[in-house]
Amino acid sequence: MRKNLIAANWKMYKTSAEVAAFTREFLPLVAANKRDEIVLASPAIWLKELNAQLAGSNVSASAETMDFHKEGAFTGEISPVMLVDAGIRYVLIGHSERRQYFNETDDSVNQKLKAAIAYKLTPIVCIGELLSEREAGKTADVLRRQVAGALKDVSASDAATLVIAYEPVWAIGTGKTATPEMAEEAHQIVRAELAKALGQPAADATRILYGGSVKPDNVDSLMAQPDIDGALVGGASLDPKSFARIVNYLA
Ligand code: PGA
């Protein structure tokens, strides 16, 4: 019922030439995949050219962040209107690096989510606990707070395209993956909170991705979990062969 979604997050990596080399090698490796939705989140400066390279393929481009204003005196920021104008249909919101280094909060995530909905962008909202929070037994509380905060004043019909990415912060870029069982448990907590905020049908329809050191050698067991509906992949998405193997996970 839920179409799985596999997304790359290139973060602040790749030159223009590297983006072109990636798509040249990657697109043929995933062209036969009709099973999954495939997304590449790229630095904003390459989004237009990436989109042109992806035209006619089964792969879409995503922004890694955006501002929530339509326009204004916000030096350096990019608005949802600009993303739509560039033909972009997806945006990551509230990645833990944005929360950690750029002061994003549950409140700004909520404002960005509402802006994405208003401009018909598919939002991929990132949540996840810190190591200290997990060790203190607070994982469920943190996930509930982040989901409830993101969805404040958002209705089930608004959330029709919503995607959540559960990314335990201690697993991002560390090589430490949550076990499939740990991830499944967190995804069930997230889905229950989605049901509280949006109702059960909307919660059942929402894709929940796992992120945090997803690699070709652990993706199959993660994707086998019933509540894991895809992956958000950093390091292992930079190489076309590695990311293609992740996209073509064995079901
Ligand atoms: P990682 O990053 O796959 O390198 O752990 C995931 C992410 O930050 O989205």
mmCIF file of C-alpha atoms and ligand atoms in Angstrom:
data_model
loop_
_atom_site.group_PDB
_atom_site.id
_atom_site.type_symbol
_atom_site.label_atom_id
_atom_site.label_comp_id
_atom_site.label_asym_id
_atom_site.label_seq_id
_atom_site.Cartn_x
_atom_site.Cartn_y
_atom_site.Cartn_z
ATOM 1 C CA MET A 1 0.000 0.000 0.000
ATOM 2 C CA ARG A 2 2.872 2.381 0.803
ATOM 3 C CA LYS A 3 5.329 2.831 -2.064
ATOM 4 C CA ASN A 4 8.819 2.658 -0.599
ATOM 5 C CA LEU A 5 11.010 5.718 -1.075
ATOM 6 C CA ILE A 6 14.804 5.647 -1.199
ATOM 7 C CA ALA A 7 16.483 9.049 -0.961
ATOM 8 C CA ALA A 8 20.098 10.146 -1.217
ATOM 9 C CA ASN A 9 21.271 13.057 0.913
ATOM 10 C CA TRP A 10 24.446 14.401 -0.656
ATOM 11 C CA LYS A 11 24.828 17.104 2.043
ATOM 12 C CA MET A 12 27.626 19.557 1.095
ATOM 13 C CA TYR A 13 29.361 17.193 -1.318
ATOM 14 C CA LYS A 14 29.828 17.081 -5.123
ATOM 15 C CA THR A 15 30.908 19.548 -7.771
ATOM 16 C CA SER A 16 28.918 20.143 -10.930
ATOM 17 C CA ALA A 17 31.082 17.629 -12.832
ATOM 18 C CA GLU A 18 30.659 15.057 -10.065
ATOM 19 C CA VAL A 19 26.869 15.428 -10.173
ATOM 20 C CA ALA A 20 26.898 14.798 -13.934
ATOM 21 C CA ALA A 21 29.219 11.791 -13.584
ATOM 22 C CA PHE A 22 26.955 10.366 -10.865
ATOM 23 C CA THR A 23 23.748 10.601 -12.890
ATOM 24 C CA ARG A 24 25.434 9.156 -16.006
ATOM 25 C CA GLU A 25 26.444 6.048 -14.098
ATOM 26 C CA PHE A 26 23.493 5.812 -11.695
ATOM 27 C CA LEU A 27 20.444 6.194 -13.944
ATOM 28 C CA PRO A 28 21.044 3.035 -16.037
ATOM 29 C CA LEU A 29 21.613 1.004 -12.840
ATOM 30 C CA VAL A 30 18.133 1.847 -11.474
ATOM 31 C CA ALA A 31 16.182 2.364 -14.723
ATOM 32 C CA ALA A 32 14.369 -0.984 -14.358
ATOM 33 C CA ASN A 33 13.198 -0.183 -10.809
ATOM 34 C CA LYS A 34 9.466 0.554 -10.913
ATOM 35 C CA ARG A 35 8.978 -0.658 -7.333
ATOM 36 C CA ASP A 36 10.354 2.349 -5.453
ATOM 37 C CA GLU A 37 10.275 6.138 -5.508
ATOM 38 C CA ILE A 38 13.878 7.308 -5.975
ATOM 39 C CA VAL A 39 15.072 10.762 -4.898
ATOM 40 C CA LEU A 40 18.434 12.587 -4.928
ATOM 41 C CA ALA A 41 18.788 15.494 -2.465
ATOM 42 C CA SER A 42 21.495 17.801 -3.776
ATOM 43 C CA PRO A 43 23.078 21.105 -2.803
ATOM 44 C CA ALA A 44 20.721 23.828 -4.035
ATOM 45 C CA ILE A 45 23.219 25.243 -6.496
ATOM 46 C CA TRP A 46 23.025 22.076 -8.670
ATOM 47 C CA LEU A 47 19.284 21.439 -8.450
ATOM 48 C CA LYS A 48 18.371 22.882 -11.846
ATOM 49 C CA GLU A 49 21.062 21.048 -13.759
ATOM 50 C CA LEU A 50 20.415 17.852 -11.798
ATOM 51 C CA ASN A 51 16.726 18.129 -12.658
ATOM 52 C CA ALA A 52 17.609 18.484 -16.350
ATOM 53 C CA GLN A 53 19.793 15.361 -16.163
ATOM 54 C CA LEU A 54 16.928 13.424 -14.517
ATOM 55 C CA ALA A 55 14.266 14.478 -17.060
ATOM 56 C CA GLY A 56 12.384 11.456 -18.386
ATOM 57 C CA SER A 57 13.921 9.127 -15.776
ATOM 58 C CA ASN A 58 12.382 7.410 -12.733
ATOM 59 C CA VAL A 59 14.483 9.555 -10.356
ATOM 60 C CA SER A 60 13.563 12.973 -8.851
ATOM 61 C CA ALA A 61 15.621 15.775 -7.356
ATOM 62 C CA SER A 62 15.118 17.171 -3.848
ATOM 63 C CA ALA A 63 16.318 20.236 -1.985
ATOM 64 C CA GLU A 64 18.147 19.637 1.315
ATOM 65 C CA THR A 65 16.462 22.551 3.084
ATOM 66 C CA MET A 66 14.543 25.754 2.382
ATOM 67 C CA ASP A 67 13.266 28.835 4.127
ATOM 68 C CA PHE A 68 9.558 29.009 4.963
ATOM 69 C CA HIS A 69 8.931 32.551 3.711
ATOM 70 C CA LYS A 70 7.685 33.121 0.201
ATOM 71 C CA GLU A 71 10.295 35.840 -0.360
ATOM 72 C CA GLY A 72 11.971 38.577 1.625
ATOM 73 C CA ALA A 73 15.153 40.066 3.082
ATOM 74 C CA PHE A 74 16.714 36.749 4.187
ATOM 75 C CA THR A 75 20.209 36.828 2.710
ATOM 76 C CA GLY A 76 21.429 33.450 1.533
ATOM 77 C CA GLU A 77 18.116 31.606 1.859
ATOM 78 C CA ILE A 78 16.040 29.855 -0.795
ATOM 79 C CA SER A 79 12.238 29.960 -0.774
ATOM 80 C CA PRO A 80 9.658 27.295 -1.629
ATOM 81 C CA VAL A 81 8.557 29.459 -4.559
ATOM 82 C CA MET A 82 12.075 29.296 -5.978
ATOM 83 C CA LEU A 83 12.197 25.517 -5.616
ATOM 84 C CA VAL A 84 8.880 25.150 -7.425
ATOM 85 C CA ASP A 85 10.094 27.562 -10.104
ATOM 86 C CA ALA A 86 13.165 25.345 -10.616
ATOM 87 C CA GLY A 87 10.927 22.275 -11.063
ATOM 88 C CA ILE A 88 11.787 20.703 -7.700
ATOM 89 C CA ARG A 89 9.083 18.609 -5.988
ATOM 90 C CA TYR A 90 10.766 17.351 -2.793
ATOM 91 C CA VAL A 91 12.445 19.014 0.174
ATOM 92 C CA LEU A 92 14.202 17.670 3.276
ATOM 93 C CA ILE A 93 13.084 19.488 6.419
ATOM 94 C CA GLY A 94 14.788 19.583 9.823
ATOM 95 C CA HIS A 95 17.712 17.246 9.145
ATOM 96 C CA SER A 96 19.619 16.738 12.398
ATOM 97 C CA GLU A 97 22.574 18.694 10.978
ATOM 98 C CA ARG A 98 20.222 21.619 10.341
ATOM 99 C CA ARG A 99 18.929 21.318 13.916
ATOM 100 C CA GLN A 100 22.457 20.970 15.338
ATOM 101 C CA TYR A 101 24.376 23.600 13.345
ATOM 102 C CA PHE A 102 21.717 25.972 12.000
ATOM 103 C CA ASN A 103 19.412 26.347 15.003
ATOM 104 C CA GLU A 104 16.386 24.615 13.513
ATOM 105 C CA THR A 105 13.768 23.689 16.075
ATOM 106 C CA ASP A 106 10.492 21.766 16.186
ATOM 107 C CA ASP A 107 8.836 25.139 15.652
ATOM 108 C CA SER A 108 10.805 26.087 12.515
ATOM 109 C CA VAL A 109 10.301 22.541 11.220
ATOM 110 C CA ASN A 110 6.555 23.057 11.654
ATOM 111 C CA GLN A 111 6.681 26.358 9.746
ATOM 112 C CA LYS A 112 8.725 24.787 6.943
ATOM 113 C CA LEU A 113 6.391 21.804 6.754
ATOM 114 C CA LYS A 114 3.394 24.121 6.406
ATOM 115 C CA ALA A 115 5.214 26.096 3.687
ATOM 116 C CA ALA A 116 6.082 22.884 1.806
ATOM 117 C CA ILE A 117 2.426 21.826 1.949
ATOM 118 C CA ALA A 118 1.255 25.252 0.776
ATOM 119 C CA TYR A 119 3.531 25.072 -2.275
ATOM 120 C CA LYS A 120 2.808 21.384 -2.984
ATOM 121 C CA LEU A 121 6.346 20.197 -2.302
ATOM 122 C CA THR A 122 6.681 16.674 -0.887
ATOM 123 C CA PRO A 123 8.198 17.204 2.580
ATOM 124 C CA ILE A 124 10.654 14.692 4.050
ATOM 125 C CA VAL A 125 10.675 15.650 7.731
ATOM 126 C CA CYS A 126 13.680 14.335 9.670
ATOM 127 C CA ILE A 127 13.489 13.390 13.330
ATOM 128 C CA GLY A 128 15.623 11.309 15.687
ATOM 129 C CA GLU A 129 17.091 11.118 19.159
ATOM 130 C CA LEU A 130 20.614 11.978 20.360
ATOM 131 C CA LEU A 131 22.794 9.272 21.915
ATOM 132 C CA SER A 132 22.372 10.881 25.343
ATOM 133 C CA GLU A 133 18.590 10.799 24.926
ATOM 134 C CA ARG A 134 18.617 7.115 23.960
ATOM 135 C CA GLU A 135 20.882 6.260 26.886
ATOM 136 C CA ALA A 136 18.570 8.149 29.237
ATOM 137 C CA GLY A 137 15.604 6.078 27.993
ATOM 138 C CA LYS A 138 13.986 9.129 26.389
ATOM 139 C CA THR A 139 13.820 7.965 22.750
ATOM 140 C CA ALA A 140 10.037 7.562 22.650
ATOM 141 C CA ASP A 141 9.458 10.942 24.341
ATOM 142 C CA VAL A 142 11.778 12.710 21.904
ATOM 143 C CA LEU A 143 10.155 11.122 18.851
ATOM 144 C CA ARG A 144 6.653 11.959 20.106
ATOM 145 C CA ARG A 145 7.654 15.560 20.799
ATOM 146 C CA GLN A 146 9.292 15.942 17.363
ATOM 147 C CA VAL A 147 6.331 14.430 15.479
ATOM 148 C CA ALA A 148 3.754 16.431 17.435
ATOM 149 C CA GLY A 149 5.820 19.616 17.031
ATOM 150 C CA ALA A 150 6.253 19.154 13.287
ATOM 151 C CA LEU A 151 2.542 18.463 12.782
ATOM 152 C CA LYS A 152 1.111 21.305 14.868
ATOM 153 C CA ASP A 153 -1.937 22.715 12.986
ATOM 154 C CA VAL A 154 -1.422 20.268 10.102
ATOM 155 C CA SER A 155 -4.491 18.263 9.026
ATOM 156 C CA ALA A 156 -4.642 14.753 7.595
ATOM 157 C CA SER A 157 -5.431 16.104 4.123
ATOM 158 C CA ASP A 158 -2.493 18.561 4.388
ATOM 159 C CA ALA A 159 -0.254 15.644 5.290
ATOM 160 C CA ALA A 160 -1.254 13.527 2.279
ATOM 161 C CA THR A 161 2.271 13.644 0.814
ATOM 162 C CA LEU A 162 4.145 13.781 4.132
ATOM 163 C CA VAL A 163 7.230 11.576 4.489
ATOM 164 C CA ILE A 164 9.003 11.139 7.836
ATOM 165 C CA ALA A 165 12.661 10.105 8.107
ATOM 166 C CA TYR A 166 13.650 8.544 11.421
ATOM 167 C CA GLU A 167 17.367 9.144 11.801
ATOM 168 C CA PRO A 168 18.889 8.406 15.204
ATOM 169 C CA VAL A 169 21.554 11.101 15.483
ATOM 170 C CA TRP A 170 24.107 8.637 16.908
ATOM 171 C CA ALA A 171 23.825 6.551 13.732
ATOM 172 C CA ILE A 172 24.408 9.370 11.234
ATOM 173 C CA GLY A 173 27.818 9.189 9.597
ATOM 174 C CA THR A 174 29.154 6.995 12.385
ATOM 175 C CA GLY A 175 28.900 3.533 10.818
ATOM 176 C CA LYS A 176 26.654 2.563 13.772
ATOM 177 C CA THR A 177 23.291 1.506 12.368
ATOM 178 C CA ALA A 178 20.252 0.881 14.501
ATOM 179 C CA THR A 179 19.466 -2.826 14.306
ATOM 180 C CA PRO A 180 16.402 -3.565 12.171
ATOM 181 C CA GLU A 181 14.510 -4.353 15.392
ATOM 182 C CA MET A 182 15.486 -1.048 17.042
ATOM 183 C CA ALA A 183 14.507 0.862 13.911
ATOM 184 C CA GLU A 184 11.196 -1.013 13.631
ATOM 185 C CA GLU A 185 10.391 -0.216 17.260
ATOM 186 C CA ALA A 186 11.059 3.493 16.690
ATOM 187 C CA HIS A 187 8.999 3.479 13.496
ATOM 188 C CA GLN A 188 6.052 1.982 15.386
ATOM 189 C CA ILE A 189 6.304 4.768 17.971
ATOM 190 C CA VAL A 190 6.358 7.349 15.168
ATOM 191 C CA ARG A 191 3.385 5.766 13.407
ATOM 192 C CA ALA A 192 1.377 5.705 16.638
ATOM 193 C CA GLU A 193 2.110 9.409 17.158
ATOM 194 C CA LEU A 194 1.121 10.117 13.538
ATOM 195 C CA ALA A 195 -2.166 8.321 14.225
ATOM 196 C CA LYS A 196 -2.744 10.544 17.250
ATOM 197 C CA ALA A 197 -2.088 13.707 15.237
ATOM 198 C CA LEU A 198 -3.679 12.774 11.904
ATOM 199 C CA GLY A 199 -5.848 9.685 12.454
ATOM 200 C CA GLN A 200 -5.059 6.054 11.691
ATOM 201 C CA PRO A 201 -5.718 6.088 7.913
ATOM 202 C CA ALA A 202 -3.262 8.971 7.379
ATOM 203 C CA ALA A 203 -0.719 7.318 9.680
ATOM 204 C CA ASP A 204 -1.029 4.071 7.713
ATOM 205 C CA ALA A 205 -0.480 5.931 4.442
ATOM 206 C CA THR A 206 2.606 7.895 5.580
ATOM 207 C CA ARG A 207 6.007 6.615 4.521
ATOM 208 C CA ILE A 208 8.536 6.425 7.375
ATOM 209 C CA LEU A 209 12.139 6.160 6.151
ATOM 210 C CA TYR A 210 15.089 4.986 8.214
ATOM 211 C CA GLY A 211 18.381 6.891 8.017
ATOM 212 C CA GLY A 212 21.741 6.517 9.724
ATOM 213 C CA SER A 213 24.616 4.537 8.183
ATOM 214 C CA VAL A 214 22.432 2.688 5.676
ATOM 215 C CA LYS A 215 24.809 0.701 3.451
ATOM 216 C CA PRO A 216 24.539 -1.924 0.701
ATOM 217 C CA ASP A 217 25.191 -4.643 3.295
ATOM 218 C CA ASN A 218 22.477 -3.658 5.802
ATOM 219 C CA VAL A 219 19.707 -2.251 3.612
ATOM 220 C CA ASP A 220 18.026 -5.595 2.893
ATOM 221 C CA SER A 221 17.405 -6.458 6.553
ATOM 222 C CA LEU A 222 16.211 -2.917 7.325
ATOM 223 C CA MET A 223 13.790 -2.898 4.388
ATOM 224 C CA ALA A 224 12.387 -6.270 5.497
ATOM 225 C CA GLN A 225 10.781 -4.576 8.537
ATOM 226 C CA PRO A 226 7.048 -3.908 8.112
ATOM 227 C CA ASP A 227 7.125 -0.259 9.257
ATOM 228 C CA ILE A 228 10.306 0.734 7.400
ATOM 229 C CA ASP A 229 9.137 2.263 4.131
ATOM 230 C CA GLY A 230 12.436 3.417 2.704
ATOM 231 C CA ALA A 231 15.811 4.911 3.517
ATOM 232 C CA LEU A 232 17.542 8.274 3.671
ATOM 233 C CA VAL A 233 21.180 7.681 2.817
ATOM 234 C CA GLY A 234 24.149 10.012 3.324
ATOM 235 C CA GLY A 235 27.667 8.615 2.910
ATOM 236 C CA ALA A 236 26.704 5.547 0.899
ATOM 237 C CA SER A 237 24.711 7.665 -1.575
ATOM 238 C CA LEU A 238 27.767 9.504 -2.885
ATOM 239 C CA ASP A 239 28.914 6.573 -5.017
ATOM 240 C CA PRO A 240 26.540 5.572 -7.845
ATOM 241 C CA LYS A 241 27.142 1.812 -7.584
ATOM 242 C CA SER A 242 26.728 1.782 -3.819
ATOM 243 C CA PHE A 243 23.537 3.860 -3.924
ATOM 244 C CA ALA A 244 22.121 1.803 -6.813
ATOM 245 C CA ARG A 245 22.618 -1.363 -4.749
ATOM 246 C CA ILE A 246 20.704 0.305 -1.898
ATOM 247 C CA VAL A 247 17.886 1.392 -4.227
ATOM 248 C CA ASN A 248 17.688 -2.129 -5.647
ATOM 249 C CA TYR A 249 17.528 -3.735 -2.157
ATOM 250 C CA LEU A 250 16.425 -7.347 -2.103
ATOM 251 C CA ALA A 251 12.816 -7.602 -0.951
HETATM 252 P P1 PGA B 1 24.663 8.592 6.741
HETATM 253 O O1 PGA B 1 23.762 9.924 6.735
HETATM 254 O O2 PGA B 1 23.992 7.608 5.804
HETATM 255 O O3 PGA B 1 26.013 9.035 6.230
HETATM 256 O O4 PGA B 1 24.698 8.085 8.130
HETATM 257 C C1 PGA B 1 22.357 9.849 6.768
HETATM 258 C C2 PGA B 1 21.782 11.236 6.803
HETATM 259 O O5 PGA B 1 22.385 12.130 7.410
HETATM 260 O O6 PGA B 1 20.702 11.482 6.225
#
